[in-house]
Coordinates of N, CA and C in Angstrom, one line a residue:
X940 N -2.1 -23.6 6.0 CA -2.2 -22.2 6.4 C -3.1 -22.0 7.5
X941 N -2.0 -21.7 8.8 CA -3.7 -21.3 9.6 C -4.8 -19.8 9.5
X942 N -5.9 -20.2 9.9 CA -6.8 -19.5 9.3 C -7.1 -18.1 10.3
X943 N -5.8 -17.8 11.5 CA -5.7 -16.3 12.3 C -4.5 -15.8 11.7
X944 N -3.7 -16.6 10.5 CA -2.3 -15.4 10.6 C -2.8 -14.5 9.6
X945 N -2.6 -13.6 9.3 CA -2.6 -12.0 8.8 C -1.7 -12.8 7.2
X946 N -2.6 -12.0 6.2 CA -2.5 -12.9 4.7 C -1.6 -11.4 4.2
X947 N -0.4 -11.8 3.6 CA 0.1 -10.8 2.8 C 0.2 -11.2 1.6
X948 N 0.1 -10.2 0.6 CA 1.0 -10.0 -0.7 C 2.1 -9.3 -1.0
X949 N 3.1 -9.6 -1.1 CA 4.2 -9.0 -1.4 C 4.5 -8.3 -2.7
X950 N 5.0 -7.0 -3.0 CA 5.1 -6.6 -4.9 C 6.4 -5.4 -4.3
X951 N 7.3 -6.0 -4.7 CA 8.7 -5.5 -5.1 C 9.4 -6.0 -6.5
X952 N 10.1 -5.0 -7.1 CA 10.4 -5.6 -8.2 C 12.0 -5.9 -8.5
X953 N 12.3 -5.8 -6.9 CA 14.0 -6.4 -6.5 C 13.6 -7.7 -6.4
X954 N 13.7 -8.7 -7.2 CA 14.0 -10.5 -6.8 C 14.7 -10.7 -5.5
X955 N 15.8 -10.3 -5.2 CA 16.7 -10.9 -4.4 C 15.9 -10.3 -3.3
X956 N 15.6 -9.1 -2.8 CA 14.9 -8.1 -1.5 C 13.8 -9.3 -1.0
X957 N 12.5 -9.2 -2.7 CA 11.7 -9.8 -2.3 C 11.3 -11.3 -1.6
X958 N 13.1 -11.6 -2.5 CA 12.7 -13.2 -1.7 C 13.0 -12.9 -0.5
X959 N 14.0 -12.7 0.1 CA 14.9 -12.1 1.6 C 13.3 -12.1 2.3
X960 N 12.7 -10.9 1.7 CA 11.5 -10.6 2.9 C 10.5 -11.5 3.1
X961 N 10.1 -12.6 1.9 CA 9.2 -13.7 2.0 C 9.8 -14.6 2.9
X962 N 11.0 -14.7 2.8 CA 11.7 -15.4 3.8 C 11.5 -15.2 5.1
X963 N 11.7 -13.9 5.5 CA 11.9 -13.7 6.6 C 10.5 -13.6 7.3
X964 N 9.7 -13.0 6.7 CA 8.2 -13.2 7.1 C 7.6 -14.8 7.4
X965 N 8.2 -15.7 6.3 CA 7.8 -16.9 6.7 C 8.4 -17.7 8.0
X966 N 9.3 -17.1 8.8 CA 9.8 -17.2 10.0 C 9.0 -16.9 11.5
X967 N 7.8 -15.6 10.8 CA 7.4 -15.1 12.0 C 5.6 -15.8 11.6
X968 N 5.2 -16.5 13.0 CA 4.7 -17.3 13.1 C 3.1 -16.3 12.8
X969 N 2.9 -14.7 13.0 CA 1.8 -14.3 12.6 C 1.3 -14.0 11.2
X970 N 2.2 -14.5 10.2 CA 2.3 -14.2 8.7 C 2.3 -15.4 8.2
X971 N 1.4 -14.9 6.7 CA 1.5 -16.2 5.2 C 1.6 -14.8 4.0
X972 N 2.7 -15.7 3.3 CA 2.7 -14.7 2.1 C 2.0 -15.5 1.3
X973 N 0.4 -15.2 0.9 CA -0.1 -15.9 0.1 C -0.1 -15.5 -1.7
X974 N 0.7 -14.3 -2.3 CA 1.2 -14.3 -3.2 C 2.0 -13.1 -3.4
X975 N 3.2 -13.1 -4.5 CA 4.1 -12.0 -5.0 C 3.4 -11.5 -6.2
X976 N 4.7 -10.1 -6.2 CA 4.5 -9.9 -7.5 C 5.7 -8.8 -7.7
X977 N 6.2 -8.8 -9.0 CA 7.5 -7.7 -9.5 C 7.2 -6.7 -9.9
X978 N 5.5 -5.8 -10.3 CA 5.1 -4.8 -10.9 C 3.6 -4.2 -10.3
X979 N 3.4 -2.9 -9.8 CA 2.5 -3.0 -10.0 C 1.3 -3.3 -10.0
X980 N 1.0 -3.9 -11.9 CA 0.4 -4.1 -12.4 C -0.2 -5.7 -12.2
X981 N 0.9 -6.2 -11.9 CA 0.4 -7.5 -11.3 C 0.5 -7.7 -9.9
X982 N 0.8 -6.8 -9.0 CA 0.2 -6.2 -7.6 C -0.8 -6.2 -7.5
X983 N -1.5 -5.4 -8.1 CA -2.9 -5.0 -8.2 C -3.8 -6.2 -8.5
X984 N -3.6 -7.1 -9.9 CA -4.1 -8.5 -9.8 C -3.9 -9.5 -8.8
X985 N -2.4 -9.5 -8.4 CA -2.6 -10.7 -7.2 C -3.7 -10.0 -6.1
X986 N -3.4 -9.0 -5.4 CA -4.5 -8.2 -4.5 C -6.0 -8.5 -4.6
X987 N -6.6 -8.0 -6.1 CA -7.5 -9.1 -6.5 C -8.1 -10.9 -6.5
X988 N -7.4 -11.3 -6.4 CA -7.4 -12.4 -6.8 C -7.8 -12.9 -5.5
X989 N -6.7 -12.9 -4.3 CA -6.0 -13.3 -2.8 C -6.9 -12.6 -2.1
X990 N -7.3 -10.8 -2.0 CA -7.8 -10.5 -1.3 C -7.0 -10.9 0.4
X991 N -6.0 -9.8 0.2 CA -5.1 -10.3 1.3 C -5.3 -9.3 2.9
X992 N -4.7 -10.1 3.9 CA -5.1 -8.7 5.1 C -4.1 -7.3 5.0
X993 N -2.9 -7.6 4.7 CA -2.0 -6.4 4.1 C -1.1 -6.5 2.7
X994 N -0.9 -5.3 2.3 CA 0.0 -5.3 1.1 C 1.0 -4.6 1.2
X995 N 1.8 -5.6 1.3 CA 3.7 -4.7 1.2 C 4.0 -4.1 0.1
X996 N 4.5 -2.8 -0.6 CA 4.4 -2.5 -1.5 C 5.6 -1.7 -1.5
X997 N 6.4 -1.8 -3.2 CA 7.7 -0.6 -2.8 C 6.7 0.4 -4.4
X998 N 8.0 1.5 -3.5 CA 7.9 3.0 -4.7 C 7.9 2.5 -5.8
X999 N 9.0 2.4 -6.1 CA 10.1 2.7 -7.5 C 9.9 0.9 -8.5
X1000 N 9.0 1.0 -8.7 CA 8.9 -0.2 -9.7 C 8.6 0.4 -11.1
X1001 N 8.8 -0.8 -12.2 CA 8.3 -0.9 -13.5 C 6.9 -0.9 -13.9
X1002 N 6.6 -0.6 -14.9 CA 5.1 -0.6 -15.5 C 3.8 -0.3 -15.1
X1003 N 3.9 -0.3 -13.1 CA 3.5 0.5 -12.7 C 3.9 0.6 -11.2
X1004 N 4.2 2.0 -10.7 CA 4.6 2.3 -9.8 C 4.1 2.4 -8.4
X1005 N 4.4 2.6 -7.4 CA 3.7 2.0 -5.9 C 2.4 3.1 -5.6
X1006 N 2.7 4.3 -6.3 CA 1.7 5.0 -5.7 C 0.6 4.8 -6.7
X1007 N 0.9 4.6 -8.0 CA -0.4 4.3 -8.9 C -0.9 3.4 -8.6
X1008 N -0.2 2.1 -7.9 CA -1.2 1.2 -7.5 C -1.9 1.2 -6.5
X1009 N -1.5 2.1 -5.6 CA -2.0 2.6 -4.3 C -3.4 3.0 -4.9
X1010 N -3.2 4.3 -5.5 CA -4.6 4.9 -6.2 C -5.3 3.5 -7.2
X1011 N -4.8 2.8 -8.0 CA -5.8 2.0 -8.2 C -6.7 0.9 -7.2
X1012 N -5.3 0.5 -6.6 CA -6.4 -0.2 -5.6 C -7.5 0.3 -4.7
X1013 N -7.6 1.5 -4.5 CA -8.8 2.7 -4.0 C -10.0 2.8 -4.9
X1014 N -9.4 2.9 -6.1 CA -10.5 3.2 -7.3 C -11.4 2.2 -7.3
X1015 N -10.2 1.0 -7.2 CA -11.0 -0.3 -7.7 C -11.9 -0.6 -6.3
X1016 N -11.8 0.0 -4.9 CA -12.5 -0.5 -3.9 C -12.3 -1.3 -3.0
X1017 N -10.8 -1.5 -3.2 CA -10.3 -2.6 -2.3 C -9.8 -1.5 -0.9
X1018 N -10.8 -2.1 0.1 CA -9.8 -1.2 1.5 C -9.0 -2.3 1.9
X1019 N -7.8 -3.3 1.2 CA -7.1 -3.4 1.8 C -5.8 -2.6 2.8
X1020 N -5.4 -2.4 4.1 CA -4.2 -2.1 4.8 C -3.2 -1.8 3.9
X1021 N -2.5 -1.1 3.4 CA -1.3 -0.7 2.5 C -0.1 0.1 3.3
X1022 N 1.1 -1.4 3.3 CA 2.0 -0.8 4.1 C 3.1 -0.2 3.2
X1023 N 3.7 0.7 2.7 CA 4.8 1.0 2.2 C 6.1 0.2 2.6
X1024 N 7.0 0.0 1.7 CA 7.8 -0.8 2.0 C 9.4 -0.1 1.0
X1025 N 10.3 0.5 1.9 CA 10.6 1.2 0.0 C 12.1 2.0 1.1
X1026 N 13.0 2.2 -0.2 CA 14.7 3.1 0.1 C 14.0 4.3 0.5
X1027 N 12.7 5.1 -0.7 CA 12.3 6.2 -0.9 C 12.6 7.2 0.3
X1028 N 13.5 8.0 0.5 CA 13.0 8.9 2.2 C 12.3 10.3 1.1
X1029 N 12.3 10.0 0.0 CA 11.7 11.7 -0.6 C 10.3 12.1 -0.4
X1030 N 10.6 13.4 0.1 CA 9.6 14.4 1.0 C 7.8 14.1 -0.2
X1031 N 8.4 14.2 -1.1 CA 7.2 13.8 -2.5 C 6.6 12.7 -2.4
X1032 N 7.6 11.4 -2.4 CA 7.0 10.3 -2.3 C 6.3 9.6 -0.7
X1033 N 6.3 10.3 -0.2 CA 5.8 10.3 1.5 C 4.6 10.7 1.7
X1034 N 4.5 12.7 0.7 CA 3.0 12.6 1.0 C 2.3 12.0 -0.3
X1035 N 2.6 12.1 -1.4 CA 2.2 11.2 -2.4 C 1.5 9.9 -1.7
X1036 N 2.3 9.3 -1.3 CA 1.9 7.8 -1.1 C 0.5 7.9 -0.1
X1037 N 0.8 8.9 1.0 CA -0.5 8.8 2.4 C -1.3 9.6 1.6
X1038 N -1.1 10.5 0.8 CA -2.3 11.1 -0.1 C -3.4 10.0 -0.7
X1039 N -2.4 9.2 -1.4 CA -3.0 8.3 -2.1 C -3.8 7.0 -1.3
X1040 N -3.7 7.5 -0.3 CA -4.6 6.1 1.0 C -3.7 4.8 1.5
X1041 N -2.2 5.6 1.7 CA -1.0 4.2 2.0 C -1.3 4.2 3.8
X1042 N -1.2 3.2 4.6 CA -1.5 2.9 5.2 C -0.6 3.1 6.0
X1043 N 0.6 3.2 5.6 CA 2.2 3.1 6.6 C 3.0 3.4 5.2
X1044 N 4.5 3.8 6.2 CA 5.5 3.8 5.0 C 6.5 3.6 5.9
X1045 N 7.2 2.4 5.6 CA 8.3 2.1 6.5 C 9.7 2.1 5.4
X1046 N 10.4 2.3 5.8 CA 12.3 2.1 5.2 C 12.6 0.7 5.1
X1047 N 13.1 0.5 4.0 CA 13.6 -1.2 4.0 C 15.0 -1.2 4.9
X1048 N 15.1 -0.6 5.7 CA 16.7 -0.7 6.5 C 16.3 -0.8 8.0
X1049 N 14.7 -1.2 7.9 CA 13.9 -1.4 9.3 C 14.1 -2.4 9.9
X1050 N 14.2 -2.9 11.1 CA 14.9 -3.9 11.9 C 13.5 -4.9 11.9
X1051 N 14.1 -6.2 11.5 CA 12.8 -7.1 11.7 C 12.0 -7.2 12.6
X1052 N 12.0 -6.5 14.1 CA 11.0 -6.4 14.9 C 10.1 -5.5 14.3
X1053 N 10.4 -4.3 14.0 CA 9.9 -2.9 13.5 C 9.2 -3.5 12.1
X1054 N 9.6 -4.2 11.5 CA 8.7 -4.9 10.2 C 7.6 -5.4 10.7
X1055 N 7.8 -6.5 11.8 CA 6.3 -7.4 12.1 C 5.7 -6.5 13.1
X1056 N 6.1 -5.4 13.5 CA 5.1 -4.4 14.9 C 4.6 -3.7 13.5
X1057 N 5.0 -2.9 12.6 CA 4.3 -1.9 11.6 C 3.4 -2.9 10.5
X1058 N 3.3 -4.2 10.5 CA 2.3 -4.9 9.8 C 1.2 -5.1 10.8
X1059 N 1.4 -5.9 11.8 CA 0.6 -6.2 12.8 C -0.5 -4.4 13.1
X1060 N 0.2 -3.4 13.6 CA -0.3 -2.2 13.5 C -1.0 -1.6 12.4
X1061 N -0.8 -1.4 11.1 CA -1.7 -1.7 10.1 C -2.6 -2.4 9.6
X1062 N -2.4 -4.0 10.0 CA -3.8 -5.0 10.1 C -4.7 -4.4 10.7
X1063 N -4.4 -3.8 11.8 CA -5.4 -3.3 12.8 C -6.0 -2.0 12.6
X1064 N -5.8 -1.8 11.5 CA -6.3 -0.3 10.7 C -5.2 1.0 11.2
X1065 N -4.0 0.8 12.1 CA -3.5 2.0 12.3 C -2.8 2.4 11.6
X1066 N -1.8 3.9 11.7 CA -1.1 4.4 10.8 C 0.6 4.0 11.2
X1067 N 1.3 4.0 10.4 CA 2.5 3.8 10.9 C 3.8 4.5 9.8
X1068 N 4.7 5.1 10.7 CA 5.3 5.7 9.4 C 6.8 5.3 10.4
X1069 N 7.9 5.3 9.5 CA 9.3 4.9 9.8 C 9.7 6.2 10.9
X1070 N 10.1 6.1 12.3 CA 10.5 7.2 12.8 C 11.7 8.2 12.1
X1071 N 12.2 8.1 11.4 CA 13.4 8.4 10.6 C 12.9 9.0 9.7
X1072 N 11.6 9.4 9.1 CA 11.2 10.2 8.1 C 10.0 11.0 8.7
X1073 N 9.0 10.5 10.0 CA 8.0 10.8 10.4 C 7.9 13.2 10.5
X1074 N 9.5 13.5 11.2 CA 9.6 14.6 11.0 C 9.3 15.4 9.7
X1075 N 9.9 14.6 8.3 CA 10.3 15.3 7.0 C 8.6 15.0 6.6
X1076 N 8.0 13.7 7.2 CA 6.6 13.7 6.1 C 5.5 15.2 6.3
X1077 N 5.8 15.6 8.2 CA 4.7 16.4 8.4 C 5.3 17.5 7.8
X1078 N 6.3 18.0 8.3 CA 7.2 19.2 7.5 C 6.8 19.6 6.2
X1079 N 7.0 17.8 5.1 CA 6.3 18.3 3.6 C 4.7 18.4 3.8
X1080 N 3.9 18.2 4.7 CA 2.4 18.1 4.4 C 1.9 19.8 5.1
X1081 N 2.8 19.9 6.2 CA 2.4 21.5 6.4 C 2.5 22.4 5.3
X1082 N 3.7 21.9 4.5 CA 4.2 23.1 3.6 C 2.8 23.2 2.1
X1083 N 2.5 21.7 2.4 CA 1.4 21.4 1.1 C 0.3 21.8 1.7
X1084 N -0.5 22.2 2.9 CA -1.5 22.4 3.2 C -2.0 23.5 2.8
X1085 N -3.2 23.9 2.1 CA -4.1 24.9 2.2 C -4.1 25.8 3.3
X1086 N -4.3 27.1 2.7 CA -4.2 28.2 3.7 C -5.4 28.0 5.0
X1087 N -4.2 28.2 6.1 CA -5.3 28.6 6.7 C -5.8 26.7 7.9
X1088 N -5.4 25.8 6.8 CA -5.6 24.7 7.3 C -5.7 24.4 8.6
X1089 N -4.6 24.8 8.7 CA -3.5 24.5 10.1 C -4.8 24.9 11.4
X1090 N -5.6 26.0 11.0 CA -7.0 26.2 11.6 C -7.5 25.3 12.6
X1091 N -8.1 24.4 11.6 CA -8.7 23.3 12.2 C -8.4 22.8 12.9
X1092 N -6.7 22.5 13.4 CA -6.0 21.8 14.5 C -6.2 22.5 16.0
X1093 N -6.8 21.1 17.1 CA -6.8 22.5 18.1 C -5.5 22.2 18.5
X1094 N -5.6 23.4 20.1 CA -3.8 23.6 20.4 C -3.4 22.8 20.5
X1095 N -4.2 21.5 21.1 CA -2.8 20.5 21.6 C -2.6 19.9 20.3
X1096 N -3.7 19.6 19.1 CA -2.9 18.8 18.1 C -1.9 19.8 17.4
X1097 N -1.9 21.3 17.8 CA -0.7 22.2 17.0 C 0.7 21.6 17.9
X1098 N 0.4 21.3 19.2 CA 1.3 21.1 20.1 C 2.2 19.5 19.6
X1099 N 1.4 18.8 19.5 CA 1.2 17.4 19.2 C 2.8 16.9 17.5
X1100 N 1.9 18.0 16.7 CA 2.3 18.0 15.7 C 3.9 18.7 15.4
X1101 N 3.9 19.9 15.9 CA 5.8 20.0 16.5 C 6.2 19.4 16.9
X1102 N 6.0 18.7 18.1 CA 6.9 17.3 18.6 C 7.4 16.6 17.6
X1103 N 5.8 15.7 16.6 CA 6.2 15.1 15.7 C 7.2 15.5 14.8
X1104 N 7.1 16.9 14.2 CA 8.0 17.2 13.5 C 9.4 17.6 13.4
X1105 N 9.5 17.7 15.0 CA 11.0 17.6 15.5 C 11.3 16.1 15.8
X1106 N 10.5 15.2 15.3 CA 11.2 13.5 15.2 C 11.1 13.2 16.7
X1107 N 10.4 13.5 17.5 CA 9.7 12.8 18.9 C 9.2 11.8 18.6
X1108 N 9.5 10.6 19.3 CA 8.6 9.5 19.4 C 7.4 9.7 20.1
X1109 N 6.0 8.8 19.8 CA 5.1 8.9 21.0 C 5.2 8.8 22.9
X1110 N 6.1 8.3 22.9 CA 6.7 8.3 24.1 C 6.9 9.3 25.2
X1111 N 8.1 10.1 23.9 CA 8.8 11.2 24.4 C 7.5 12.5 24.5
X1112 N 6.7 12.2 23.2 CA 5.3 13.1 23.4 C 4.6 13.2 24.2
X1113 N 4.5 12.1 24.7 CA 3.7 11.6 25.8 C 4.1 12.3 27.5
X1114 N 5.2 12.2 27.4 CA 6.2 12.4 28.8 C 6.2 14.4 28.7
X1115 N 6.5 15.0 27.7 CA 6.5 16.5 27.4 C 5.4 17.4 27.5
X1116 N 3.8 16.4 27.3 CA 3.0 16.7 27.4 C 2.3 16.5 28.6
X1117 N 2.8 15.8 29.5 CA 2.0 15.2 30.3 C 0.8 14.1 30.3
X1118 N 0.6 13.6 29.4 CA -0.4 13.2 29.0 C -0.4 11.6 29.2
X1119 N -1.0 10.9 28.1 CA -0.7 9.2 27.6 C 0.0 8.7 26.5
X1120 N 0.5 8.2 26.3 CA 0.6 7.5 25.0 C -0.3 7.5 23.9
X1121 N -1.8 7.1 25.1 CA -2.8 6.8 23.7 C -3.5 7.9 23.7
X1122 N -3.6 8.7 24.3 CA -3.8 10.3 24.0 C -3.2 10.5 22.7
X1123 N -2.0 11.0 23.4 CA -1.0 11.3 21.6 C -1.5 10.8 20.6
X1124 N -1.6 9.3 20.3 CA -1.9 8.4 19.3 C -3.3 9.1 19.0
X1125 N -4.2 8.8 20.0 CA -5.7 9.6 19.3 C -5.5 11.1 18.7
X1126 N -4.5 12.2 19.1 CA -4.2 13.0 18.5 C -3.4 13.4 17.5
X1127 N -2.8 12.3 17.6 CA -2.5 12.2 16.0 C -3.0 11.9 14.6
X1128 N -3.8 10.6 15.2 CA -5.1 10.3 14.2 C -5.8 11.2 14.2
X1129 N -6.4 12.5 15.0 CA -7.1 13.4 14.7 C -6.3 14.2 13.5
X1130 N -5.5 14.5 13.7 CA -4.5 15.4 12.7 C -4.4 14.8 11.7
X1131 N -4.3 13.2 11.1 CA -4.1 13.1 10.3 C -5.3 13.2 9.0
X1132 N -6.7 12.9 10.1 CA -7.8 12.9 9.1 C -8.1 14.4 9.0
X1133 N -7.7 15.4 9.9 CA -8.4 16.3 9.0 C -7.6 17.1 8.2
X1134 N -6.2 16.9 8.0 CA -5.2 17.2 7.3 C -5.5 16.9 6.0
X1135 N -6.5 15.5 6.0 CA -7.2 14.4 4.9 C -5.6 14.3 4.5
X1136 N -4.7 13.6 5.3 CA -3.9 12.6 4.9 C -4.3 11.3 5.0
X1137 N -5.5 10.6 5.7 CA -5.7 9.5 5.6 C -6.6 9.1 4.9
X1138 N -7.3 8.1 4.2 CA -8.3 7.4 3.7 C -9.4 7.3 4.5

């Protein structure tokens, strides 16, 4: 195992998915999947145990589910990177999960470039969400916000944040606004922490 690749844990409780993805990760030369798991509850212990640089994690499991492990692994203190990995596109389980301190939330129908750029981008502490749901997550977190919230945002992150929610890439934000790329990006991260969607 070399000692620069980026350490995952994998916890899906599809066998067949999760081997597919161990597989395929073990192809790309910046990854080690240094342990699985089918629940949870034994997510949460391998996590422990390995202390890994990211954790792939889906929704919809047994005994315990992606977001409760989310919130325990917070409780318990672990700031590991937590990427979402899941069918899920529901508006609930989107801000559920970034409420609960998920790091990313990508679609399992994501193209294996788009898998190793949204892990790599999460190692590195960023946020990352599947462009295919990015509109529907702000849409449900405006609608959940406290009165008045929206306050706090200045114009350009009010500006910033319609794009997003009409499903603009950073790109396209970038080019509409006149601005940069990492402009956007920094104003996005502004919006997301004081939205306190992030951890």
């Amino acid at each position: 195992m070399s000692p620069d690749r980026i350490r995952l844990v994998v916890v899906d409780d599809h066998a067949l998915f999760r081997k597919g993805l161990i597989s395929l990760l073990a192809d790309m030369a910046e990854f080690d999947v240094v342990a699985e798991a089918d629940n949870g509850q034994e997510g949460l212990a391998q996590v422990q145990q390995y202390h890994p640089d990211v954790v792939l994690l889906d929704i919809n499991m047994p005994v315990l589910d992606g977001i409760e492990t989310v919130k325990a692994l917070r409780r318990s203190g672990e700031d590991v990177p937590i990427l979402m990995l899941t069918i899920s596109q529901n508006d609930q389980d989107l801000v559920a999960a970034i409420k609960a301190g998920a790091d990313g939330y990508l679609l399992k129908n994501a193209e294996p470039e788009d898998l190793r750029k949204a892990i790599l981008h999460v190692a590195q502490g960023e946020g990352v969400l599947s462009p295919e749901i990015t509109g529907a997550v702000l849409k449900a977190l405006a609608k959940s916000m406290p009165e008045g919230a929206n306050m706090q945002l200045s114009e350009r992150e009010l500006e910033v944040l319609n794009c997003m929610a009409d499903g603009m890439k950073t790109q396209d934000i970038a080019s509409t606004l006149f601005v940069s790329e990492n402009t956007v990006k920094t104003h996005i991260r502004h919006i997301f922490e004081k939205l306190e969607v992030s951890r």
